[in-house]
Amino acid sequence: MQTLEANMKEKVQAAWNKRPLVISGPCSAETEEQLVATAQQLAATGKVDILRAGIWKPRTKPGMFEGIGAKGLPWLQKAKQLTGLPTAAEVATAKQVEDALTFDVDVLWIGARTTVNPFSVQEVADALRGVDVPVLIKNPINPDLELWSGAVERVARAGIKQIGLIHRGFSSYGNTEYRNAPMWHLAIEMKRRNPEMMIINDPSHICGRRDILQETAQRAIDLDFDGVMIESHIDPDNAWSDAKQQVTPERLGEMIGNIIWRKEDVASEEYHAALEKLRQQINHLDDELMQIIGQRMKIAESIGQYKKDNNITILQTNRWNEILERAYREGERKGLSKEFITKYFDAVHMESINHQKKVLDS
Ligand code: PEP
Ligand code: MN
């Protein structure tokens, strides 16, 4: 055991630094057999770096399976012994941190429902003081980067040196395609703010279903994420939690094998020259767009002046519908999605209204 743990430290470091990093395992540890068999099959794929398992499960409703609890920790230890895979589990309280560390869990993660609560994050952070263990922090369930950053800061202030981020999507009312809307721009912004910090993607909790896991994982890799965490279970349909989104270890292996791993950078000069040229074209077009939008605002201001002179309201719903309908038609021809057109015109419209309002108030 002593040597296993000593070797394990190095293995964890190697996994932490490996790109792409692949973490997989069941949503929940259910039985010793289920966890060990899943771990062995995952290890056999040769594509997994860290074994995950939920020991304590924060569930939306009481009566759902709330995790096997500390009883599952020796199973996780056994799975590590048999496969050589470092382990990871979610912790949400000081006691859970203590128990997980007693059973040599190698990587801890803070779940989305915990990141939202500064009291809980602080409790976990305090329990981590003086401990040398890598910690992954999932984004909060609501799209709030400050809350996510706050959790990172609390854990960092407790002295944890190895902190990574997990993007698992955000809860949004009325969204149907995803269980948790990815809102990629938020993950990208978090990455921009923490350039040195590892960020991996959790397609399982974003998708909530198997059929779009592969494309979501690919999207993350295309956006230069450092790896993925994907749930896997020996018998997904009968899993005690998150049955719809889990895949067999075999399928997990296939999925990881199918991912096209792109490099962020290559040394070739030719490539850099070609890219530089295209980027200049984009800068040029962006400058033109700004100029055109500026002109559009000037015209909106002139309209504002007429409205003011004639005492007419700023917003005229019919006119706005007409603008949108035209834009959808034109946009479709140019291959622009309706979603983009809507967002773009909403933003332009709001800016126009603000410009007109300034004229009306002057
Ligand atoms: C999980 O990883 O099983 C989990 C509970 O995820 P999240 O915190 O992202 O909901
Ligand atoms: Mn889960």
Short mmCIF file of C-alpha atoms and ligand atoms in Angstrom, two decimals:
data_model
loop_
_atom_site.label_atom_id
_atom_site.label_comp_id
_atom_site.label_asym_id
_atom_site.label_seq_id
_atom_site.Cartn_x
_atom_site.Cartn_y
_atom_site.Cartn_z
CA MET A 1 0.00 0.00 0.00
CA GLN A 2 2.83 2.33 0.92
CA THR A 3 4.53 1.94 -2.46
CA LEU A 4 1.24 2.06 -4.31
CA GLU A 5 0.51 5.45 -2.75
CA ALA A 6 4.05 6.71 -3.38
CA ASN A 7 3.84 5.70 -7.04
CA MET A 8 0.37 7.08 -7.18
CA LYS A 9 1.56 10.63 -6.37
CA GLU A 10 3.72 10.54 -9.49
CA LYS A 11 0.92 9.03 -11.54
CA VAL A 12 -1.46 11.77 -10.43
CA GLN A 13 1.07 14.43 -11.43
CA ALA A 14 1.56 12.76 -14.79
CA ALA A 15 -2.21 12.61 -15.33
CA TRP A 16 -2.65 16.22 -14.23
CA ASN A 17 -0.12 17.35 -16.80
CA LYS A 18 -1.30 15.07 -19.59
CA ARG A 19 -3.12 16.61 -22.54
CA PRO A 20 -5.78 15.66 -23.29
CA LEU A 21 -6.73 14.54 -19.81
CA VAL A 22 -9.52 11.96 -19.71
CA ILE A 23 -11.49 11.35 -16.51
CA SER A 24 -14.18 8.70 -16.55
CA GLY A 25 -16.17 6.49 -14.24
CA PRO A 26 -19.73 6.09 -13.03
CA CYS A 27 -21.92 8.98 -11.97
CA SER A 28 -22.27 7.12 -8.66
CA ALA A 29 -20.52 4.27 -6.96
CA GLU A 30 -23.39 1.81 -6.44
CA THR A 31 -21.86 -1.51 -5.41
CA GLU A 32 -18.32 -2.77 -5.11
CA GLU A 33 -18.83 -5.05 -8.13
CA GLN A 34 -20.24 -2.27 -10.30
CA LEU A 35 -17.42 0.15 -9.44
CA VAL A 36 -14.60 -2.37 -9.78
CA ALA A 37 -15.93 -3.82 -13.05
CA THR A 38 -16.44 -0.34 -14.53
CA ALA A 39 -12.92 0.66 -13.48
CA GLN A 40 -11.39 -2.49 -14.96
CA GLN A 41 -13.19 -2.09 -18.27
CA LEU A 42 -12.26 1.59 -18.43
CA ALA A 43 -8.62 0.80 -17.68
CA ALA A 44 -8.71 -1.85 -20.43
CA THR A 45 -9.56 0.81 -23.02
CA GLY A 46 -6.19 2.41 -22.30
CA LYS A 47 -7.83 5.81 -22.81
CA VAL A 48 -8.61 6.85 -19.26
CA ASP A 49 -6.23 8.73 -16.95
CA ILE A 50 -8.31 9.15 -13.80
CA LEU A 51 -11.23 7.13 -12.41
CA ARG A 52 -14.17 9.16 -11.11
CA ALA A 53 -17.06 8.04 -8.91
CA GLY A 54 -19.69 9.99 -7.04
CA ILE A 55 -19.71 8.82 -3.42
CA TRP A 56 -22.01 11.52 -2.02
CA LYS A 57 -24.62 12.74 -4.50
CA PRO A 58 -26.37 16.08 -4.13
CA ARG A 59 -29.74 15.32 -5.73
CA THR A 60 -32.48 17.70 -6.75
CA LYS A 61 -35.24 15.81 -4.93
CA PRO A 62 -35.20 13.77 -1.71
CA GLY A 63 -35.81 10.08 -2.26
CA MET A 64 -33.51 9.94 -5.28
CA PHE A 65 -30.33 7.92 -4.78
CA GLU A 66 -28.14 10.18 -2.66
CA GLY A 67 -24.94 8.23 -2.98
CA ILE A 68 -23.59 5.22 -1.16
CA GLY A 69 -21.58 7.41 1.22
CA ALA A 70 -18.27 6.67 2.93
CA LYS A 71 -18.95 2.94 2.56
CA GLY A 72 -17.99 3.32 -1.11
CA LEU A 73 -14.53 4.74 -0.37
CA PRO A 74 -12.84 1.34 0.19
CA TRP A 75 -14.32 0.21 -3.15
CA LEU A 76 -12.69 3.17 -4.85
CA GLN A 77 -9.42 2.25 -3.17
CA LYS A 78 -9.77 -1.32 -4.37
CA ALA A 79 -10.52 -0.16 -7.92
CA LYS A 80 -7.32 1.89 -7.81
CA GLN A 81 -5.29 -1.07 -6.54
CA LEU A 82 -6.62 -3.34 -9.29
CA THR A 83 -6.30 -0.90 -12.19
CA GLY A 84 -3.53 1.50 -11.17
CA LEU A 85 -5.83 4.40 -12.01
CA PRO A 86 -5.77 7.45 -9.71
CA THR A 87 -9.21 8.23 -8.29
CA ALA A 88 -11.42 11.30 -8.06
CA ALA A 89 -14.56 12.02 -6.04
CA GLU A 90 -16.85 14.94 -5.29
CA VAL A 91 -16.70 16.55 -1.85
CA ALA A 92 -19.12 19.08 -0.41
CA THR A 93 -18.44 19.14 3.36
CA ALA A 94 -15.43 19.11 5.68
CA LYS A 95 -16.29 15.56 6.79
CA GLN A 96 -16.39 14.35 3.19
CA VAL A 97 -12.96 15.89 2.55
CA GLU A 98 -11.60 14.15 5.62
CA ASP A 99 -13.13 10.78 4.69
CA ALA A 100 -12.00 11.00 1.06
CA LEU A 101 -8.43 11.81 2.13
CA THR A 102 -8.41 8.97 4.67
CA PHE A 103 -9.10 6.60 1.79
CA ASP A 104 -6.45 8.22 -0.44
CA VAL A 105 -8.77 9.69 -3.06
CA ASP A 106 -6.23 11.35 -5.37
CA VAL A 107 -8.20 14.23 -6.87
CA LEU A 108 -11.16 15.98 -5.27
CA TRP A 109 -13.81 17.94 -7.11
CA ILE A 110 -16.32 20.52 -5.98
CA GLY A 111 -19.71 20.00 -7.64
CA ALA A 112 -21.87 22.58 -9.35
CA ARG A 113 -24.39 22.66 -6.51
CA THR A 114 -21.59 23.37 -4.05
CA THR A 115 -19.80 26.06 -6.07
CA VAL A 116 -22.96 28.19 -5.85
CA ASN A 117 -22.71 28.30 -2.07
CA PRO A 118 -19.82 30.32 -0.58
CA PHE A 119 -20.46 28.84 2.89
CA SER A 120 -19.98 25.30 1.59
CA VAL A 121 -17.00 26.21 -0.58
CA GLN A 122 -15.37 27.90 2.42
CA GLU A 123 -16.01 24.84 4.57
CA VAL A 124 -14.36 22.60 1.98
CA ALA A 125 -11.50 25.07 1.55
CA ASP A 126 -10.88 25.21 5.31
CA ALA A 127 -10.79 21.42 5.45
CA LEU A 128 -8.18 21.47 2.67
CA ARG A 129 -5.79 23.78 4.49
CA GLY A 130 -2.35 22.19 4.73
CA VAL A 131 -3.32 19.34 2.39
CA ASP A 132 -1.53 18.67 -0.86
CA VAL A 133 -4.24 17.40 -3.22
CA PRO A 134 -5.36 18.56 -6.66
CA VAL A 135 -8.85 20.07 -6.72
CA LEU A 136 -11.17 20.51 -9.67
CA ILE A 137 -13.91 23.11 -9.41
CA LYS A 138 -17.07 22.77 -11.44
CA ASN A 139 -18.88 25.86 -12.64
CA PRO A 140 -21.85 26.89 -10.50
CA ILE A 141 -25.27 25.80 -11.81
CA ASN A 142 -26.18 29.42 -12.58
CA PRO A 143 -24.22 31.36 -15.20
CA ASP A 144 -22.18 33.49 -12.79
CA LEU A 145 -18.46 33.71 -13.42
CA GLU A 146 -17.83 35.69 -10.23
CA LEU A 147 -19.19 32.82 -8.16
CA TRP A 148 -16.98 30.37 -10.04
CA SER A 149 -13.95 32.64 -9.59
CA GLY A 150 -14.85 33.12 -5.93
CA ALA A 151 -14.72 29.37 -5.35
CA VAL A 152 -11.33 29.19 -7.09
CA GLU A 153 -10.06 32.00 -4.90
CA ARG A 154 -11.28 30.37 -1.67
CA VAL A 155 -9.59 27.09 -2.54
CA ALA A 156 -6.40 28.88 -3.65
CA ARG A 157 -6.29 30.88 -0.41
CA ALA A 158 -6.45 27.63 1.54
CA GLY A 159 -3.08 26.85 -0.03
CA ILE A 160 -4.14 24.39 -2.72
CA LYS A 161 -1.64 24.71 -5.55
CA GLN A 162 -3.18 22.47 -8.19
CA ILE A 163 -6.58 23.81 -9.14
CA GLY A 164 -8.43 22.94 -12.33
CA LEU A 165 -11.81 23.94 -13.75
CA ILE A 166 -14.65 21.77 -15.02
CA HIS A 167 -17.19 23.26 -17.39
CA ARG A 168 -20.47 21.33 -16.95
CA GLY A 169 -22.96 23.78 -18.39
CA PHE A 170 -25.54 26.04 -16.75
CA SER A 171 -29.09 25.50 -15.73
CA SER A 172 -31.52 27.50 -17.85
CA TYR A 173 -35.28 27.58 -17.85
CA GLY A 174 -37.02 26.26 -20.92
CA ASN A 175 -33.90 24.89 -22.55
CA THR A 176 -34.62 21.53 -24.15
CA GLU A 177 -31.66 20.41 -26.21
CA TYR A 178 -29.23 20.23 -23.31
CA ARG A 179 -29.66 19.27 -19.69
CA ASN A 180 -27.39 22.20 -18.88
CA ALA A 181 -26.82 24.85 -21.53
CA PRO A 182 -23.11 24.94 -22.39
CA MET A 183 -22.90 28.75 -22.78
CA TRP A 184 -19.45 28.21 -24.26
CA HIS A 185 -18.64 31.91 -24.13
CA LEU A 186 -18.64 31.77 -20.32
CA ALA A 187 -16.15 28.91 -20.23
CA ILE A 188 -14.02 30.75 -22.78
CA GLU A 189 -14.09 33.89 -20.64
CA MET A 190 -13.12 31.87 -17.54
CA LYS A 191 -10.23 30.41 -19.53
CA ARG A 192 -9.17 33.89 -20.60
CA ARG A 193 -9.16 35.06 -16.99
CA ASN A 194 -7.17 32.02 -15.80
CA PRO A 195 -4.78 31.27 -18.65
CA GLU A 196 -2.57 28.96 -16.58
CA MET A 197 -5.42 26.93 -15.14
CA MET A 198 -6.47 23.61 -16.61
CA ILE A 199 -10.04 23.53 -17.88
CA ILE A 200 -11.79 20.34 -18.83
CA ASN A 201 -15.27 19.82 -20.20
CA ASP A 202 -18.00 17.58 -18.79
CA PRO A 203 -20.19 16.67 -21.76
CA SER A 204 -22.22 14.22 -19.65
CA HIS A 205 -23.82 16.85 -17.46
CA ILE A 206 -24.12 19.34 -20.32
CA CYS A 207 -25.94 16.89 -22.60
CA GLY A 208 -27.88 14.75 -20.14
CA ARG A 209 -28.23 12.24 -22.99
CA ARG A 210 -25.92 9.93 -24.88
CA ASP A 211 -26.58 10.89 -28.50
CA ILE A 212 -24.90 14.28 -28.43
CA LEU A 213 -21.96 13.49 -26.12
CA GLN A 214 -19.50 12.92 -28.94
CA GLU A 215 -20.17 16.18 -30.74
CA THR A 216 -20.12 18.12 -27.48
CA ALA A 217 -16.78 16.61 -26.47
CA GLN A 218 -15.41 17.46 -29.92
CA ARG A 219 -16.66 21.02 -29.62
CA ALA A 220 -14.79 21.38 -26.32
CA ILE A 221 -11.58 20.00 -27.78
CA ASP A 222 -11.94 22.33 -30.77
CA LEU A 223 -12.16 25.18 -28.25
CA ASP A 224 -8.83 24.05 -26.80
CA PHE A 225 -10.10 22.53 -23.57
CA ASP A 226 -7.48 20.45 -21.76
CA GLY A 227 -9.59 17.32 -21.54
CA VAL A 228 -12.94 15.79 -20.69
CA MET A 229 -14.78 14.16 -17.82
CA ILE A 230 -17.37 11.69 -19.13
CA GLU A 231 -19.53 9.34 -17.07
CA SER A 232 -19.34 5.64 -17.78
CA HIS A 233 -21.18 2.67 -16.28
CA ILE A 234 -21.09 -1.08 -17.02
CA ASP A 235 -24.89 -1.06 -17.39
CA PRO A 236 -25.89 2.54 -18.15
CA ASP A 237 -29.64 1.96 -18.52
CA ASN A 238 -29.83 0.57 -15.02
CA ALA A 239 -27.59 3.16 -13.37
CA TRP A 240 -28.92 4.49 -10.06
CA SER A 241 -28.27 8.07 -11.15
CA ASP A 242 -27.95 9.85 -14.50
CA ALA A 243 -28.87 6.69 -16.47
CA LYS A 244 -29.66 8.56 -19.68
CA GLN A 245 -26.26 10.17 -20.03
CA GLN A 246 -23.88 7.35 -19.12
CA VAL A 247 -22.14 5.13 -21.66
CA THR A 248 -20.47 1.74 -21.38
CA PRO A 249 -16.69 1.68 -20.96
CA GLU A 250 -16.46 0.25 -24.47
CA ARG A 251 -18.43 3.13 -25.94
CA LEU A 252 -16.37 5.56 -23.87
CA GLY A 253 -13.22 4.12 -25.41
CA GLU A 254 -14.71 4.51 -28.91
CA MET A 255 -15.78 8.07 -28.22
CA ILE A 256 -12.36 9.10 -26.97
CA GLY A 257 -10.84 7.34 -29.99
CA ASN A 258 -13.11 9.29 -32.34
CA ILE A 259 -12.16 12.70 -30.99
CA ILE A 260 -9.95 14.67 -33.31
CA TRP A 261 -7.34 16.24 -31.07
CA ARG A 262 -6.23 19.49 -32.62
CA LYS A 263 -3.16 21.39 -31.57
CA GLU A 264 -3.49 25.02 -30.62
CA ASP A 265 -0.27 25.85 -32.34
CA VAL A 266 2.18 24.40 -34.83
CA ALA A 267 5.65 25.56 -35.64
CA SER A 268 5.25 25.75 -39.44
CA GLU A 269 5.98 29.22 -40.79
CA GLU A 270 3.77 28.73 -43.79
CA TYR A 271 0.83 27.98 -41.54
CA HIS A 272 1.50 31.06 -39.43
CA ALA A 273 1.83 33.31 -42.48
CA ALA A 274 -1.45 32.03 -43.95
CA LEU A 275 -3.22 32.42 -40.63
CA GLU A 276 -1.84 35.93 -40.15
CA LYS A 277 -3.20 36.95 -43.57
CA LEU A 278 -6.66 35.61 -42.78
CA ARG A 279 -6.62 37.27 -39.37
CA GLN A 280 -5.80 40.60 -41.00
CA GLN A 281 -8.77 40.16 -43.30
CA ILE A 282 -10.95 39.51 -40.27
CA ASN A 283 -9.60 42.61 -38.50
CA HIS A 284 -10.30 44.64 -41.61
CA LEU A 285 -13.88 43.36 -41.84
CA ASP A 286 -14.41 43.97 -38.10
CA ASP A 287 -13.22 47.57 -38.56
CA GLU A 288 -15.67 48.00 -41.43
CA LEU A 289 -18.48 46.49 -39.41
CA MET A 290 -17.81 48.97 -36.58
CA GLN A 291 -17.83 51.82 -39.02
CA ILE A 292 -21.10 50.68 -40.55
CA ILE A 293 -22.71 50.19 -37.14
CA GLY A 294 -21.51 53.68 -36.19
CA GLN A 295 -23.24 55.05 -39.31
CA ARG A 296 -26.37 53.12 -38.48
CA MET A 297 -26.46 54.75 -35.04
CA LYS A 298 -26.07 58.21 -36.58
CA ILE A 299 -29.12 57.53 -38.77
CA ALA A 300 -31.01 56.25 -35.73
CA GLU A 301 -30.18 59.53 -34.00
CA SER A 302 -31.60 61.49 -36.96
CA ILE A 303 -34.77 59.41 -36.70
CA GLY A 304 -34.78 60.19 -32.98
CA GLN A 305 -34.69 63.88 -33.79
CA TYR A 306 -37.78 63.52 -36.06
CA LYS A 307 -39.55 61.51 -33.38
CA LYS A 308 -38.76 64.19 -30.86
CA ASP A 309 -40.00 66.98 -33.13
CA ASN A 310 -43.23 65.05 -33.72
CA ASN A 311 -43.66 63.67 -30.21
CA ILE A 312 -43.61 59.96 -31.19
CA THR A 313 -42.53 56.98 -29.01
CA ILE A 314 -39.09 55.48 -29.59
CA LEU A 315 -40.26 51.89 -29.94
CA GLN A 316 -42.59 51.12 -32.79
CA THR A 317 -43.30 47.42 -32.68
CA ASN A 318 -44.41 47.02 -36.29
CA ARG A 319 -41.24 48.56 -37.60
CA TRP A 320 -39.16 46.33 -35.37
CA ASN A 321 -40.94 43.17 -36.61
CA GLU A 322 -40.36 44.29 -40.17
CA ILE A 323 -36.61 44.71 -39.47
CA LEU A 324 -36.37 41.25 -37.93
CA GLU A 325 -38.30 39.53 -40.71
CA ARG A 326 -36.04 41.11 -43.32
CA ALA A 327 -32.95 40.10 -41.34
CA TYR A 328 -34.07 36.48 -41.00
CA ARG A 329 -34.66 36.27 -44.75
CA GLU A 330 -31.33 37.85 -45.64
CA GLY A 331 -29.48 35.97 -42.91
CA GLU A 332 -30.78 32.62 -44.06
CA ARG A 333 -29.47 33.26 -47.55
CA LYS A 334 -26.04 33.98 -46.10
CA GLY A 335 -25.98 30.92 -43.87
CA LEU A 336 -26.45 32.82 -40.59
CA SER A 337 -28.47 31.09 -37.91
CA LYS A 338 -31.73 32.52 -36.68
CA GLU A 339 -30.31 32.48 -33.16
CA PHE A 340 -27.39 34.65 -34.20
CA ILE A 341 -29.58 37.09 -36.15
CA THR A 342 -31.88 37.44 -33.15
CA LYS A 343 -29.03 38.11 -30.73
CA TYR A 344 -27.25 40.45 -33.11
CA PHE A 345 -30.33 42.51 -33.93
CA ASP A 346 -31.39 42.62 -30.30
CA ALA A 347 -28.02 44.14 -29.43
CA VAL A 348 -28.08 46.59 -32.35
CA HIS A 349 -31.66 47.54 -31.55
CA MET A 350 -30.90 48.21 -27.87
CA GLU A 351 -27.94 50.38 -28.85
CA SER A 352 -30.14 52.27 -31.36
CA ILE A 353 -32.78 52.87 -28.71
CA ASN A 354 -30.14 54.22 -26.34
CA HIS A 355 -28.85 56.59 -29.02
CA GLN A 356 -32.39 57.76 -29.80
CA LYS A 357 -33.15 58.19 -26.12
CA LYS A 358 -30.14 60.47 -25.75
CA VAL A 359 -31.52 62.64 -28.56
CA LEU A 360 -35.01 62.65 -27.01
CA ASP A 361 -33.66 63.58 -23.58
CA SER A 362 -31.40 66.33 -24.92
C1 PEP B 1 -21.40 14.62 -11.11
O1 PEP B 1 -20.30 14.88 -11.62
O2 PEP B 1 -21.88 13.49 -11.02
C2 PEP B 1 -22.22 15.75 -10.65
C3 PEP B 1 -23.05 15.66 -9.63
O3 PEP B 1 -22.05 16.81 -11.42
P1 PEP B 1 -22.51 18.34 -11.27
O4 PEP B 1 -21.95 18.82 -9.97
O5 PEP B 1 -21.86 18.95 -12.46
O6 PEP B 1 -24.01 18.36 -11.35
MN MN B 2 -23.82 12.53 -12.72
#
